[in-house]
Short mmCIF file of C-alpha atoms in Angstrom, two decimals:
data_model
loop_
_atom_site.label_atom_id
_atom_site.label_comp_id
_atom_site.label_asym_id
_atom_site.label_seq_id
_atom_site.Cartn_x
_atom_site.Cartn_y
_atom_site.Cartn_z
CA UNK A 19 -152.86 -135.75 -13.76
CA UNK A 20 -152.64 -131.96 -13.94
CA UNK A 21 -149.70 -131.90 -11.55
CA UNK A 22 -147.96 -134.58 -13.56
CA UNK A 23 -148.41 -132.70 -16.82
CA UNK A 24 -147.09 -129.43 -15.12
CA UNK A 25 -143.98 -131.34 -13.83
CA UNK A 26 -143.22 -132.75 -17.30
CA UNK A 27 -143.53 -129.20 -18.75
CA UNK A 28 -146.43 -130.28 -20.84
CA UNK A 29 -149.07 -128.10 -19.21
CA UNK A 30 -149.94 -126.83 -22.67
CA UNK A 31 -151.58 -130.06 -23.40
CA UNK A 32 -154.15 -129.61 -20.72
CA UNK A 33 -155.74 -126.65 -22.50
CA UNK A 34 -156.10 -128.38 -25.84
CA UNK A 35 -159.61 -129.07 -27.16
CA UNK A 36 -160.55 -131.71 -29.81
CA UNK A 37 -160.44 -129.24 -32.77
CA UNK A 38 -157.18 -127.94 -31.59
CA UNK A 39 -155.76 -131.33 -31.21
CA UNK A 40 -156.95 -132.29 -34.66
CA UNK A 41 -155.30 -129.20 -36.06
CA UNK A 42 -151.95 -130.02 -34.54
CA UNK A 43 -152.28 -133.59 -35.88
CA UNK A 44 -153.03 -132.18 -39.28
CA UNK A 45 -149.96 -129.99 -39.21
CA UNK A 46 -147.79 -132.97 -38.49
CA UNK A 47 -149.61 -135.21 -41.04
CA UNK A 48 -149.33 -132.45 -43.71
CA UNK A 49 -145.56 -132.30 -43.17
CA UNK A 50 -145.18 -135.97 -43.78
CA UNK A 51 -147.66 -136.07 -46.59
CA UNK A 52 -145.96 -133.17 -48.42
CA UNK A 53 -142.53 -134.67 -48.10
CA UNK A 54 -143.90 -137.96 -49.43
CA UNK A 55 -145.77 -136.27 -52.33
CA UNK A 56 -142.71 -134.20 -53.34
CA UNK A 57 -140.82 -137.47 -53.64
CA UNK A 58 -143.58 -139.07 -55.58
CA UNK A 59 -143.76 -135.96 -57.88
CA UNK A 60 -140.07 -136.32 -58.55
CA UNK A 61 -140.66 -139.95 -59.25
CA UNK A 62 -143.38 -139.14 -61.76
CA UNK A 63 -141.30 -136.45 -63.43
CA UNK A 64 -138.33 -138.63 -63.88
CA UNK A 65 -140.50 -141.73 -64.64
CA UNK A 66 -138.31 -143.79 -62.19
CA UNK A 67 -139.38 -145.58 -58.94
CA UNK A 68 -136.49 -143.95 -57.09
CA UNK A 69 -135.29 -140.72 -58.61
CA UNK A 70 -132.69 -140.01 -55.96
CA UNK A 71 -130.23 -142.71 -54.86
CA UNK A 72 -127.26 -142.77 -52.56
CA UNK A 73 -123.99 -144.37 -53.65
CA UNK A 74 -123.30 -147.30 -51.35
CA UNK A 75 -120.04 -148.63 -52.47
CA UNK A 76 -116.69 -147.28 -53.80
CA UNK A 77 -116.96 -149.08 -57.09
CA UNK A 78 -117.22 -145.97 -59.07
CA UNK A 79 -114.32 -144.03 -57.63
CA UNK A 80 -112.97 -141.47 -58.43
CA UNK A 81 -116.15 -140.34 -60.08
CA UNK A 82 -118.55 -141.12 -57.17
CA UNK A 83 -117.65 -141.69 -53.60
CA UNK A 84 -119.72 -143.53 -51.02
CA UNK A 85 -122.39 -141.22 -49.61
CA UNK A 86 -122.93 -139.15 -52.74
CA UNK A 87 -126.49 -138.25 -53.71
CA UNK A 88 -127.40 -138.95 -57.39
CA UNK A 89 -130.27 -137.67 -59.46
CA UNK A 90 -131.70 -139.98 -61.99
CA UNK A 91 -133.61 -139.57 -65.25
CA UNK A 92 -135.53 -142.52 -66.62
CA UNK A 93 -137.03 -141.07 -69.86
CA UNK A 94 -134.38 -142.20 -72.18
CA UNK A 95 -135.23 -145.83 -72.86
CA UNK A 96 -134.87 -145.17 -76.59
CA UNK A 97 -137.70 -147.48 -77.49
CA UNK A 98 -140.04 -147.00 -80.39
CA UNK A 99 -143.31 -147.91 -78.60
CA UNK A 100 -145.29 -148.30 -81.72
CA UNK A 101 -144.81 -151.12 -84.12
CA UNK A 102 -143.16 -149.05 -86.83
CA UNK A 103 -139.81 -148.22 -88.28
CA UNK A 104 -136.91 -147.68 -85.86
CA UNK A 105 -136.39 -144.09 -84.81
CA UNK A 106 -133.62 -142.10 -86.45
CA UNK A 107 -130.37 -141.54 -84.73
CA UNK A 108 -130.97 -137.78 -84.64
CA UNK A 109 -134.31 -138.15 -82.66
CA UNK A 110 -134.66 -136.49 -79.27
CA UNK A 111 -134.69 -139.79 -77.48
CA UNK A 112 -131.67 -141.73 -78.55
CA UNK A 113 -131.76 -143.94 -75.48
CA UNK A 114 -129.14 -144.96 -73.12
CA UNK A 115 -125.66 -144.51 -74.61
CA UNK A 116 -122.44 -146.49 -73.95
CA UNK A 117 -120.50 -144.54 -71.35
CA UNK A 118 -123.61 -143.34 -69.40
CA UNK A 119 -123.84 -144.17 -65.75
CA UNK A 120 -126.97 -146.19 -64.89
CA UNK A 121 -128.43 -147.34 -61.59
CA UNK A 122 -130.06 -150.81 -61.64
CA UNK A 123 -131.44 -153.35 -59.20
CA UNK A 124 -130.91 -157.06 -59.93
CA UNK A 125 -134.33 -158.76 -59.97
CA UNK A 126 -134.67 -160.14 -56.45
CA UNK A 127 -132.07 -158.02 -54.72
CA UNK A 128 -132.82 -154.69 -53.21
CA UNK A 129 -129.58 -152.82 -53.51
CA UNK A 130 -129.24 -150.18 -56.20
CA UNK A 131 -125.90 -150.60 -58.05
CA UNK A 132 -124.41 -147.56 -59.76
CA UNK A 133 -122.10 -148.52 -62.68
CA UNK A 134 -121.17 -147.48 -66.20
CA UNK A 135 -122.66 -148.96 -69.42
CA UNK A 136 -119.87 -150.54 -71.53
CA UNK A 137 -121.83 -152.48 -74.19
CA UNK A 138 -125.28 -152.18 -75.59
CA UNK A 139 -127.37 -154.62 -77.69
CA UNK A 140 -130.71 -154.72 -79.36
CA UNK A 141 -132.92 -151.67 -78.73
CA UNK A 142 -135.32 -149.48 -80.73
CA UNK A 143 -138.10 -152.02 -81.07
CA UNK A 144 -137.14 -154.13 -78.00
CA UNK A 145 -135.58 -152.88 -74.77
CA UNK A 146 -131.80 -152.33 -74.76
CA UNK A 147 -129.65 -155.00 -73.29
CA UNK A 148 -126.82 -153.38 -71.44
CA UNK A 149 -123.59 -154.62 -70.00
CA UNK A 150 -122.18 -152.53 -67.11
CA UNK A 151 -118.90 -152.34 -65.23
CA UNK A 152 -117.93 -150.26 -62.21
CA UNK A 153 -114.99 -147.80 -62.91
CA UNK A 154 -113.11 -149.01 -60.00
CA UNK A 155 -113.75 -152.72 -60.60
CA UNK A 156 -111.51 -155.04 -62.63
CA UNK A 157 -114.22 -157.19 -64.15
CA UNK A 158 -117.46 -156.29 -65.69
CA UNK A 159 -120.75 -156.87 -63.80
CA UNK A 160 -121.52 -160.40 -65.23
CA UNK A 161 -120.68 -161.77 -61.73
CA UNK A 162 -123.22 -159.55 -60.07
CA UNK A 163 -126.06 -160.50 -62.31
CA UNK A 164 -128.28 -163.53 -61.65
CA UNK A 165 -127.10 -166.76 -62.73
CA UNK A 166 -127.20 -167.22 -66.60
CA UNK A 167 -127.84 -163.57 -66.92
CA UNK A 168 -125.35 -161.68 -69.08
CA UNK A 169 -127.07 -158.55 -69.81
CA UNK A 170 -129.35 -156.06 -68.16
CA UNK A 171 -132.84 -155.40 -69.35
CA UNK A 172 -132.99 -151.59 -69.69
CA UNK A 173 -136.69 -151.56 -69.11
CA UNK A 174 -137.12 -153.94 -66.32
CA UNK A 175 -134.02 -153.71 -64.10
CA UNK A 176 -132.49 -150.19 -64.77
CA UNK A 177 -134.17 -147.39 -62.82
CA UNK A 178 -132.46 -144.44 -64.53
CA UNK A 179 -129.33 -142.83 -65.69
CA UNK A 180 -127.36 -140.34 -63.61
CA UNK A 181 -127.92 -136.69 -64.60
CA UNK A 182 -126.52 -134.88 -61.57
CA UNK A 183 -125.07 -135.43 -58.14
CA UNK A 184 -124.37 -133.71 -54.71
CA UNK A 185 -121.36 -135.13 -52.77
CA UNK A 186 -121.53 -136.35 -49.15
CA UNK A 187 -125.22 -135.40 -48.64
CA UNK A 188 -126.32 -138.96 -48.80
CA UNK A 189 -124.27 -140.06 -45.78
CA UNK A 190 -127.32 -139.39 -43.57
CA UNK A 191 -129.27 -142.07 -45.47
CA UNK A 192 -126.50 -144.57 -44.99
CA UNK A 193 -126.48 -143.98 -41.34
CA UNK A 194 -130.23 -144.18 -41.18
CA UNK A 195 -130.30 -147.52 -42.95
CA UNK A 196 -127.40 -149.07 -40.94
CA UNK A 197 -129.16 -147.99 -37.73
CA UNK A 198 -132.86 -148.24 -38.36
CA UNK A 199 -133.85 -147.19 -34.81
CA UNK A 200 -132.57 -143.72 -35.81
CA UNK A 201 -135.58 -143.35 -38.08
CA UNK A 202 -138.09 -143.91 -35.47
CA UNK A 203 -136.20 -141.62 -32.95
CA UNK A 204 -136.07 -138.82 -35.52
CA UNK A 205 -139.77 -139.19 -36.41
CA UNK A 206 -140.81 -139.31 -32.77
CA UNK A 207 -138.86 -136.16 -31.93
CA UNK A 208 -140.19 -134.29 -35.07
CA UNK A 209 -143.79 -135.30 -34.13
CA UNK A 210 -143.48 -134.08 -30.53
CA UNK A 211 -141.99 -130.68 -31.51
CA UNK A 212 -144.74 -130.04 -34.09
CA UNK A 213 -147.55 -131.05 -31.80
CA UNK A 214 -146.35 -129.13 -28.83
CA UNK A 215 -145.64 -125.86 -30.73
CA UNK A 216 -148.31 -123.65 -32.02
CA UNK A 217 -146.61 -121.26 -34.32
CA UNK B 30 -160.76 -122.22 -9.53
CA UNK B 31 -158.38 -124.29 -11.52
CA UNK B 32 -154.63 -123.24 -11.57
CA UNK B 33 -154.18 -121.17 -14.67
CA UNK B 34 -150.95 -122.14 -16.47
CA UNK B 35 -148.09 -119.74 -16.62
CA UNK B 36 -147.32 -117.96 -19.97
CA UNK B 37 -143.81 -117.00 -21.07
CA UNK B 38 -144.06 -113.17 -20.84
CA UNK B 39 -141.25 -112.79 -23.46
CA UNK B 40 -142.99 -114.59 -26.28
CA UNK B 41 -145.46 -112.48 -28.01
CA UNK B 42 -146.95 -115.50 -29.89
CA UNK B 43 -147.57 -117.31 -26.44
CA UNK B 44 -149.26 -114.29 -25.03
CA UNK B 45 -151.52 -113.90 -28.15
CA UNK B 46 -152.35 -117.71 -28.11
CA UNK B 47 -153.24 -117.59 -24.51
CA UNK B 48 -155.35 -114.47 -24.89
CA UNK B 49 -157.04 -115.94 -27.94
CA UNK B 50 -157.81 -119.13 -25.97
CA UNK B 51 -159.51 -117.19 -23.19
CA UNK B 52 -162.06 -115.47 -25.57
CA UNK B 53 -164.07 -118.61 -26.25
CA UNK B 54 -164.95 -119.64 -22.70
CA UNK B 55 -165.92 -115.98 -21.84
CA UNK B 56 -168.15 -115.49 -24.88
CA UNK B 57 -169.89 -118.81 -23.98
CA UNK B 58 -170.73 -117.49 -20.57
CA UNK B 59 -172.19 -114.34 -22.21
CA UNK B 60 -174.57 -116.51 -24.07
CA UNK B 61 -172.78 -116.65 -27.53
CA UNK B 62 -172.89 -119.69 -29.56
CA UNK B 63 -169.56 -120.43 -31.41
CA UNK B 64 -169.69 -121.25 -35.02
CA UNK B 65 -166.85 -123.67 -36.03
CA UNK B 66 -167.58 -123.81 -39.64
CA UNK B 67 -164.30 -122.26 -40.83
CA UNK B 68 -162.13 -124.59 -38.75
CA UNK B 69 -164.22 -127.64 -39.75
CA UNK B 70 -163.72 -126.89 -43.44
CA UNK B 71 -160.06 -126.31 -43.00
CA UNK B 72 -159.74 -129.61 -41.26
CA UNK B 73 -161.81 -131.33 -44.01
CA UNK B 74 -159.53 -130.10 -46.79
CA UNK B 75 -156.41 -130.85 -44.83
CA UNK B 76 -157.45 -134.46 -44.03
CA UNK B 77 -158.67 -135.17 -47.46
CA UNK B 78 -155.22 -134.18 -48.86
CA UNK B 79 -153.68 -136.45 -46.14
CA UNK B 80 -156.01 -139.23 -47.17
CA UNK B 81 -154.82 -139.04 -50.72
CA UNK B 82 -151.22 -139.12 -49.63
CA UNK B 83 -151.91 -142.15 -47.43
CA UNK B 84 -153.70 -144.00 -50.23
CA UNK B 85 -150.85 -143.20 -52.60
CA UNK B 86 -148.38 -144.61 -50.10
CA UNK B 87 -150.48 -147.74 -49.57
CA UNK B 88 -151.03 -148.50 -53.23
CA UNK B 89 -147.39 -147.81 -54.01
CA UNK B 90 -146.21 -150.07 -51.18
CA UNK B 91 -148.43 -153.06 -51.92
CA UNK B 92 -148.64 -152.92 -55.84
CA UNK B 93 -145.15 -151.45 -56.72
CA UNK B 94 -144.12 -148.52 -59.04
CA UNK B 95 -145.02 -149.75 -62.47
CA UNK B 96 -148.74 -150.51 -61.72
CA UNK B 97 -149.40 -147.32 -59.87
CA UNK B 98 -147.58 -144.83 -61.99
CA UNK B 99 -150.67 -143.19 -63.51
CA UNK B 100 -152.60 -143.08 -60.29
CA UNK B 101 -149.65 -141.58 -58.57
CA UNK B 102 -149.52 -138.78 -61.20
CA UNK B 103 -153.11 -137.80 -60.57
CA UNK B 104 -152.68 -138.13 -56.87
CA UNK B 105 -149.68 -135.77 -56.87
CA UNK B 106 -151.62 -133.18 -58.78
CA UNK B 107 -154.67 -133.50 -56.56
CA UNK B 108 -152.67 -133.32 -53.46
CA UNK B 109 -150.82 -130.10 -54.51
CA UNK B 110 -154.09 -128.62 -55.63
CA UNK B 111 -155.69 -129.29 -52.33
CA UNK B 112 -152.72 -127.94 -50.41
CA UNK B 113 -152.77 -124.70 -52.37
CA UNK B 114 -156.47 -124.56 -51.74
CA UNK B 115 -155.79 -125.04 -48.06
CA UNK B 116 -153.13 -122.43 -47.90
CA UNK B 117 -155.49 -119.89 -49.65
CA UNK B 118 -158.31 -120.86 -47.18
CA UNK B 119 -156.06 -120.35 -44.12
CA UNK B 120 -154.51 -117.24 -45.23
CA UNK B 121 -157.28 -115.35 -47.04
CA UNK B 122 -160.62 -116.73 -45.58
CA UNK B 123 -159.60 -117.62 -42.13
CA UNK B 124 -156.82 -114.96 -41.76
CA UNK B 125 -156.68 -113.52 -38.26
CA UNK B 126 -160.14 -114.71 -37.09
CA UNK B 127 -160.17 -116.24 -33.63
CA UNK B 128 -163.82 -116.35 -32.77
CA UNK B 129 -167.06 -116.35 -34.70
CA UNK B 130 -170.23 -116.43 -32.59
CA UNK B 131 -173.95 -115.53 -32.51
CA UNK B 132 -176.39 -114.53 -29.79
CA UNK B 133 -179.97 -113.34 -30.31
CA UNK B 134 -179.54 -112.34 -33.94
CA UNK B 135 -176.30 -110.48 -33.25
CA UNK B 136 -173.30 -112.05 -35.10
CA UNK B 137 -169.82 -111.28 -33.99
CA UNK B 138 -166.48 -111.97 -35.66
CA UNK B 139 -163.33 -111.32 -33.69
CA UNK B 140 -159.99 -110.95 -35.32
CA UNK B 141 -156.80 -110.61 -33.32
CA UNK B 142 -153.46 -109.33 -34.41
CA UNK B 143 -150.13 -108.52 -32.79
CA UNK B 144 -147.13 -106.91 -34.50
CA UNK B 145 -143.91 -108.67 -34.31
CA UNK B 146 -142.08 -108.16 -30.99
CA UNK B 147 -144.76 -105.73 -29.93
CA UNK B 148 -146.75 -106.45 -26.70
CA UNK B 149 -149.93 -104.81 -27.93
CA UNK B 150 -153.00 -106.98 -28.64
CA UNK B 151 -155.21 -105.51 -31.32
CA UNK B 152 -158.80 -106.78 -31.53
CA UNK B 153 -160.92 -106.17 -34.60
CA UNK B 154 -164.59 -106.73 -33.92
CA UNK B 155 -167.14 -107.09 -36.88
CA UNK B 156 -170.70 -107.33 -35.71
CA UNK B 157 -173.85 -107.69 -37.65
CA UNK B 158 -177.07 -106.59 -36.00
CA UNK B 159 -180.32 -106.80 -37.88
CA UNK B 160 -178.40 -106.81 -41.28
CA UNK B 161 -176.31 -103.74 -40.37
CA UNK B 162 -172.56 -104.57 -40.16
CA UNK B 163 -170.01 -102.35 -38.52
CA UNK B 164 -166.40 -102.84 -37.60
CA UNK B 165 -164.46 -101.53 -34.65
CA UNK B 166 -160.85 -101.97 -33.47
CA UNK B 167 -159.48 -101.75 -30.04
CA UNK B 168 -156.14 -102.42 -28.63
CA UNK B 169 -154.49 -102.96 -25.29
CA UNK B 170 -151.11 -103.92 -24.02
CA UNK B 171 -150.92 -107.60 -22.83
CA UNK B 172 -149.77 -106.11 -19.39
CA UNK B 173 -153.47 -105.27 -19.05
CA UNK B 174 -154.28 -108.94 -18.16
CA UNK B 175 -151.11 -110.81 -17.49
CA UNK B 176 -149.50 -110.19 -14.12
CA UNK B 177 -145.75 -109.94 -13.45
CA UNK B 178 -145.36 -113.83 -12.99
CA UNK B 179 -147.15 -114.58 -16.26
CA UNK B 180 -150.42 -115.68 -14.90
CA UNK B 181 -153.60 -114.68 -16.77
CA UNK B 182 -155.99 -112.47 -14.79
CA UNK B 183 -159.57 -112.87 -16.03
CA UNK B 184 -161.37 -109.68 -14.92
CA UNK B 185 -159.39 -106.99 -16.84
CA UNK B 186 -159.57 -109.11 -20.02
CA UNK B 187 -163.29 -109.62 -19.67
CA UNK B 188 -163.71 -105.85 -19.33
CA UNK B 189 -161.51 -105.19 -22.35
CA UNK B 190 -163.66 -107.68 -24.34
CA UNK B 191 -166.86 -106.19 -23.27
CA UNK B 192 -165.72 -102.74 -24.13
CA UNK B 193 -164.54 -103.79 -27.46
CA UNK B 194 -167.78 -105.45 -28.66
CA UNK B 195 -170.36 -102.67 -28.95
CA UNK B 196 -173.37 -105.06 -28.96
CA UNK B 197 -172.60 -106.29 -25.46
CA UNK B 198 -171.08 -103.20 -24.00
CA UNK B 199 -174.35 -101.16 -24.40
CA UNK B 200 -176.31 -102.33 -21.42
CA UNK B 201 -173.28 -101.69 -19.17
CA UNK B 202 -172.09 -98.41 -20.63
CA UNK B 203 -168.76 -97.83 -18.90
CA UNK B 204 -166.75 -94.78 -19.53
CA UNK B 205 -163.17 -96.05 -20.00
#
C-alpha cells in the first residue's frame, strides 16, 4: 500500500491524519460553498432566479452574439403591490419599458430566450403582458410561446431585463452544457488539486 | 523504522509543513497531551457554513426559486457572516500555532514561522508553569534536520525542540 502510494506520487496522503483530512475536505467544500453562495447572493440582489445568463442563439445580432454573458435585473416589474391607485409615471419603478431586452423561459421549456420587448399591455395593478421579438428574427415571438399564448406574463415567465454584458465569456458555459462530462472532469481535477496541496 | 517520505528541498512551505508535522509525534513521546480545541472549533465553524450552503442548495433544487427566496436571503447572510468569523478565527486566533499541549501542569504553545523564500525555521514557545507565562523564540535553518536528499532526520530536530522549550530542556541542560 505504501509502495503503491509512493509510485503514484501520493506519498503525502500517507501522513494525513483524520483532522488534517477533514481540514482538506473543508477547504474544498468551502470553495464550492462560497461559489454557490455568491451566485445565490447575486440572485437575491437582482431578485431573479438566474441573474447571469449566456446568449445561446444568434437571434439578437448585432446586439448580442452567441456566447455573450448577460447581467439581469428583475426589480422593475412596475407593479403596485398594494390595492391602491396606480403609481405615477415619474415613480422610481416604472416597470419594464418597450424597447428593453428581457430574458424569459416559456413555462415548461428550460431554455432562456433573450429578446426585445415590442409591445406592452396591462400592468400597474396586474403584471405586465409583454410581446417580444428577436432583433434578428422576421416575426415576433408568438410562435415560440405555448399554444394559445400571445403574451408573456412579466411576473411568471420573465426572469429579468438585461442591464449589462460581457462578450464571449459565456462560451465556456455553452461548451460545458454541450459536453456534460466536462463538468465532472473539471470538478474532479479541482478537488484533487485542493486536497493534495497544503498551502 | 518506516521509510520517511522525501521533501522538496526547494519549497519552503513543504519544509515547514514537514517540520510542523514532526512536532506532534515527538511531543507525544515526551508525555505531552495535545489539545485540539482550536482545530475542532475551526472545523465546526467551517462545516456549519457548508451545511447552510448545502441546505440552501437542496431547498432551492427541490422547491424552486420563488418559494425559497426569503430563506436564501437569510442563508446568504448567515453564510458570509460565518465565513468572516472563520477567517478571523484562522488568522487571528489560530495564527501560526502548530501545537498546543500540556504535561504535568506545564502548558506549551508552539508557533512556527518562516519568512518567504528564507530557509530558516523560527519557533516561538509560550509556556505556562504554575501560572507564570514566558515566551521564547529560537530559530534554525532547515538544513539542521533535512539531509541533502530531502529526508527528515529526527535526532537533530528533537534536540532543537528540546532546547527551544525551556520546560523540558532543564533536566538535560545542554550547552549549545
